[in-house]
Tab-separated table of C-alpha atoms in Angstrom:
chain	number	residue	atom	x	y	z
A	965	ASN	CA	17.337	2.200	0.144
A	966	GLY	CA	14.891	2.100	-2.716
A	967	ILE	CA	13.563	5.423	-3.960
A	968	GLY	CA	15.420	7.511	-1.373
A	969	PHE	CA	18.760	5.942	-2.235
A	970	ALA	CA	18.162	6.330	-5.986
A	971	LEU	CA	17.187	9.997	-5.578
A	972	ALA	CA	20.233	10.679	-3.406
A	973	LYS	CA	22.564	8.979	-5.881
A	974	HIS	CA	21.093	10.960	-8.778
A	975	ALA	CA	21.461	14.223	-6.849
A	976	LEU	CA	25.090	13.388	-6.076
A	977	GLN	CA	25.722	12.574	-9.734
A	978	GLN	CA	24.387	16.054	-10.543
A	979	GLY	CA	26.966	17.583	-8.188
A	980	MET	CA	24.586	18.380	-5.339
A	981	GLN	CA	25.486	18.296	-1.642
A	982	VAL	CA	23.296	15.605	-0.035
A	983	ILE	CA	22.282	14.707	3.503
A	984	LEU	CA	20.835	11.226	3.809
A	985	SER	CA	18.583	10.623	6.776
A	986	ASP	CA	17.099	7.427	8.154
A	987	ILE	CA	16.108	5.920	11.469
A	988	ASN	CA	18.489	3.026	10.848
A	989	GLN	CA	22.158	3.896	11.431
A	990	ARG	CA	23.416	0.712	9.795
A	991	ALA	CA	21.393	1.387	6.642
A	992	LEU	CA	22.772	4.933	6.502
A	993	GLU	CA	26.347	3.718	6.898
A	994	GLN	CA	25.837	1.109	4.165
A	995	ALA	CA	24.329	3.718	1.841
A	996	ALA	CA	27.206	6.123	2.505
A	997	GLN	CA	29.728	3.348	1.903
A	998	SER	CA	28.151	2.465	-1.443
A	999	LEU	CA	28.338	6.148	-2.413
A	1000	VAL	CA	31.944	6.554	-1.259
A	1001	GLU	CA	33.003	8.156	-4.557
A	1002	TYR	CA	30.789	11.124	-3.585
A	1003	GLU	CA	31.988	11.334	0.029
A	1004	ASN	CA	32.968	15.003	-0.289
A	1005	ASN	CA	29.356	15.901	-1.097
A	1006	LEU	CA	27.649	13.466	1.266
A	1007	ASN	CA	26.585	13.655	4.896
A	1008	TYR	CA	24.109	11.599	6.838
A	1009	PHE	CA	21.980	12.158	9.902
A	1010	ILE	CA	20.103	9.594	11.990
A	1011	ALA	CA	16.505	10.684	12.562
A	1012	ASP	CA	13.079	9.176	13.091
A	1013	VAL	CA	10.876	11.386	10.912
A	1014	SER	CA	7.843	10.562	13.034
A	1015	GLN	CA	9.473	12.522	15.880
A	1016	PRO	CA	9.274	16.337	15.454
A	1017	LYS	CA	12.308	16.977	17.684
A	1018	GLN	CA	14.520	14.706	15.591
A	1019	VAL	CA	13.384	16.369	12.345
A	1020	ALA	CA	14.086	19.761	13.944
A	1021	GLU	CA	17.609	18.530	14.726
A	1022	LEU	CA	17.962	17.347	11.117
A	1023	ALA	CA	16.929	20.801	9.855
A	1024	GLU	CA	19.414	22.481	12.185
A	1025	PHE	CA	22.145	20.134	10.990
A	1026	ALA	CA	21.338	20.835	7.324
A	1027	TYR	CA	21.476	24.590	7.802
A	1028	ALA	CA	24.622	24.400	9.933
A	1029	GLU	CA	26.338	22.369	7.209
A	1030	TYR	CA	25.106	24.177	4.079
A	1031	HIS	CA	23.368	27.405	5.217
A	1032	ALA	CA	20.516	26.714	2.752
A	1033	VAL	CA	18.412	23.857	1.431
A	1034	ASP	CA	17.638	23.807	-2.274
A	1035	LEU	CA	15.797	20.473	-2.400
A	1036	LEU	CA	13.881	18.779	0.412
A	1037	ILE	CA	12.572	15.284	-0.280
A	1038	ASN	CA	10.134	13.897	2.300
A	1039	ASN	CA	10.389	10.224	1.414
A	1040	ALA	CA	10.213	7.969	4.493
A	1041	GLY	CA	7.587	5.271	4.308
A	1042	ILE	CA	6.552	1.917	5.701
A	1043	LEU	CA	3.880	-0.452	4.442
A	1044	GLY	CA	2.652	-1.867	7.728
A	1045	PRO	CA	1.046	-5.273	8.255
A	1046	ILE	CA	-0.719	-6.765	5.251
A	1047	LYS	CA	-4.094	-7.563	6.824
A	1048	PRO	CA	-7.752	-6.558	6.566
A	1049	ILE	CA	-8.497	-3.289	8.387
A	1050	TRP	CA	-10.504	-5.047	11.104
A	1051	GLN	CA	-7.451	-7.151	11.987
A	1052	LEU	CA	-5.053	-4.229	12.263
A	1053	GLY	CA	-4.340	-3.041	15.748
A	1054	LEU	CA	-4.525	0.679	16.391
A	1055	ALA	CA	-0.802	0.624	17.113
A	1056	ASP	CA	-0.161	-0.818	13.629
A	1057	ILE	CA	-2.230	1.918	11.986
A	1058	GLU	CA	-0.676	4.641	14.136
A	1059	LYS	CA	2.866	3.543	13.279
A	1060	VAL	CA	2.190	3.738	9.526
A	1061	ILE	CA	0.455	7.126	9.827
A	1062	LYS	CA	3.240	8.528	12.040
A	1063	VAL	CA	5.991	7.611	9.570
A	1064	ASN	CA	4.206	8.139	6.248
A	1065	LEU	CA	2.084	11.194	7.037
A	1066	TYR	CA	3.594	12.798	10.130
A	1067	GLY	CA	7.039	12.329	8.621
A	1068	VAL	CA	5.960	14.667	5.816
A	1069	ILE	CA	4.217	17.028	8.241
A	1070	ASN	CA	7.345	17.200	10.414
A	1071	GLY	CA	9.524	17.864	7.376
A	1072	ILE	CA	7.237	20.685	6.291
A	1073	GLN	CA	6.946	22.253	9.738
A	1074	GLN	CA	10.675	22.139	10.422
A	1075	PHE	CA	11.990	23.161	6.988
A	1076	VAL	CA	9.411	25.507	5.416
A	1077	PRO	CA	9.943	28.381	7.895
A	1078	LYS	CA	13.671	28.195	7.093
A	1079	LEU	CA	13.035	27.919	3.344
A	1080	LEU	CA	10.849	31.037	3.517
A	1081	LYS	CA	13.796	32.987	4.985
A	1082	GLN	CA	16.242	31.901	2.282
A	1083	SER	CA	17.218	34.390	-0.401
A	1084	ARG	CA	17.174	31.651	-3.044
A	1085	SER	CA	14.615	29.313	-4.523
A	1086	SER	CA	13.974	25.812	-3.265
A	1087	HIS	CA	11.848	22.814	-4.098
A	1088	ILE	CA	9.991	20.350	-1.888
A	1089	VAL	CA	9.145	16.831	-3.075
A	1090	ASN	CA	6.671	14.866	-0.967
A	1091	VAL	CA	6.672	11.185	-1.852
A	1092	ALA	CA	3.206	9.624	-1.827
A	1093	SER	CA	2.297	6.592	-3.941
A	1094	MET	CA	0.031	5.454	-6.726
A	1095	PHE	CA	-1.970	4.128	-3.771
A	1096	GLY	CA	-2.767	7.749	-2.991
A	1097	PHE	CA	-5.156	7.631	-5.952
A	1098	PHE	CA	-6.753	4.204	-5.661
A	1099	ASN	CA	-7.132	1.345	-3.219
A	1100	CYS	CA	-6.753	-2.403	-3.009
A	1101	SER	CA	-7.130	-5.020	-0.300
A	1102	PHE	CA	-4.975	-5.398	2.803
A	1103	HIS	CA	-3.114	-2.054	2.669
A	1104	SER	CA	-5.622	0.307	4.274
A	1105	ALA	CA	-3.245	2.081	6.695
A	1106	TYR	CA	-0.649	2.642	3.961
A	1107	GLN	CA	-3.269	3.859	1.488
A	1108	MET	CA	-4.869	6.236	4.019
A	1109	SER	CA	-1.478	7.763	4.728
A	1110	LYS	CA	-0.623	8.212	1.041
A	1111	HIS	CA	-4.041	9.755	0.240
A	1112	ALA	CA	-3.377	12.179	3.086
A	1113	VAL	CA	0.106	13.065	1.770
A	1114	ILE	CA	-1.422	14.038	-1.576
A	1115	SER	CA	-4.121	16.154	0.081
A	1116	LEU	CA	-1.585	17.769	2.426
A	1117	SER	CA	0.675	18.558	-0.515
A	1118	GLU	CA	-2.137	20.166	-2.485
A	1119	SER	CA	-3.002	22.360	0.504
A	1120	LEU	CA	0.659	23.230	1.025
A	1121	TYR	CA	0.967	24.198	-2.641
A	1122	TYR	CA	-1.849	26.741	-2.323
A	1123	GLU	CA	-0.497	28.065	0.968
A	1124	LEU	CA	2.984	28.523	-0.482
A	1125	THR	CA	1.714	30.319	-3.604
A	1126	GLN	CA	0.085	32.874	-1.306
A	1127	GLN	CA	3.414	33.457	0.492
A	1128	THR	CA	6.175	33.218	-2.101
A	1129	ASP	CA	7.156	32.192	-5.578
A	1130	GLN	CA	10.545	30.994	-4.294
A	1131	ILE	CA	9.368	27.571	-3.052
A	1132	LYS	CA	8.105	25.022	-5.563
A	1133	LEU	CA	6.350	21.786	-4.634
A	1134	SER	CA	5.932	18.409	-6.275
A	1135	VAL	CA	4.278	15.188	-5.198
A	1136	LEU	CA	5.873	11.992	-6.419
A	1137	CYS	CA	3.423	9.094	-6.742
A	1138	PRO	CA	5.467	6.066	-7.808
A	1139	GLY	CA	4.038	2.734	-8.815
A	1140	TYR	CA	5.661	-0.535	-7.899
A	1141	VAL	CA	9.349	-0.097	-7.188
A	1142	LYS	CA	11.926	-2.724	-6.275
A	1143	THR	CA	12.539	-1.819	-2.652
A	1144	ASN	CA	12.518	-3.485	0.748
A	1145	ILE	CA	9.486	-1.580	2.091
A	1146	ILE	CA	7.912	-4.863	3.169
A	1147	ASP	CA	11.039	-5.750	5.176
A	1148	THR	CA	11.284	-2.356	6.896
A	1149	ASN	CA	7.984	-2.334	8.773
A	1150	ASN	CA	9.810	-2.676	12.074
A	1151	PRO	CA	13.027	-0.651	11.776
């Protein structure tokens, strides 16, 4: 839904082969159904990006289906409870960090080694947020995770430029977007 769905739809409209991935099977099926006119270019794979093994399985699926990945978008994100930091439980903070930050880390660790072996160029987009640049009240876990995604992406950029010119990297930092991020805190 939201940014991920819009990016997938745009990619399909450009004639790309797309694999949607989400932890929520029903959401994936609904997304695929609403994109039925692109069904020949669309696959989906259920995965919890906070779990390295599931992201590894997603990478294996992608390469088994298409033998290469031209565009990897690390986009999963949850907002978490809207409370002051001292009222957040450690489990609340950990859940947000595992999805928002470790989801990107897992995507990088599972896909970059494969991208480095490809004989063609590719591009990685890590989705952060405008909250990666500034802060406000009651979103500390989300903001910490998005600051970290920006820092991680900057480090990855420098590491990649020392290895290859075949992999490009962008960080997307959207502002407010009509999405159900508030409703998806507990998938």
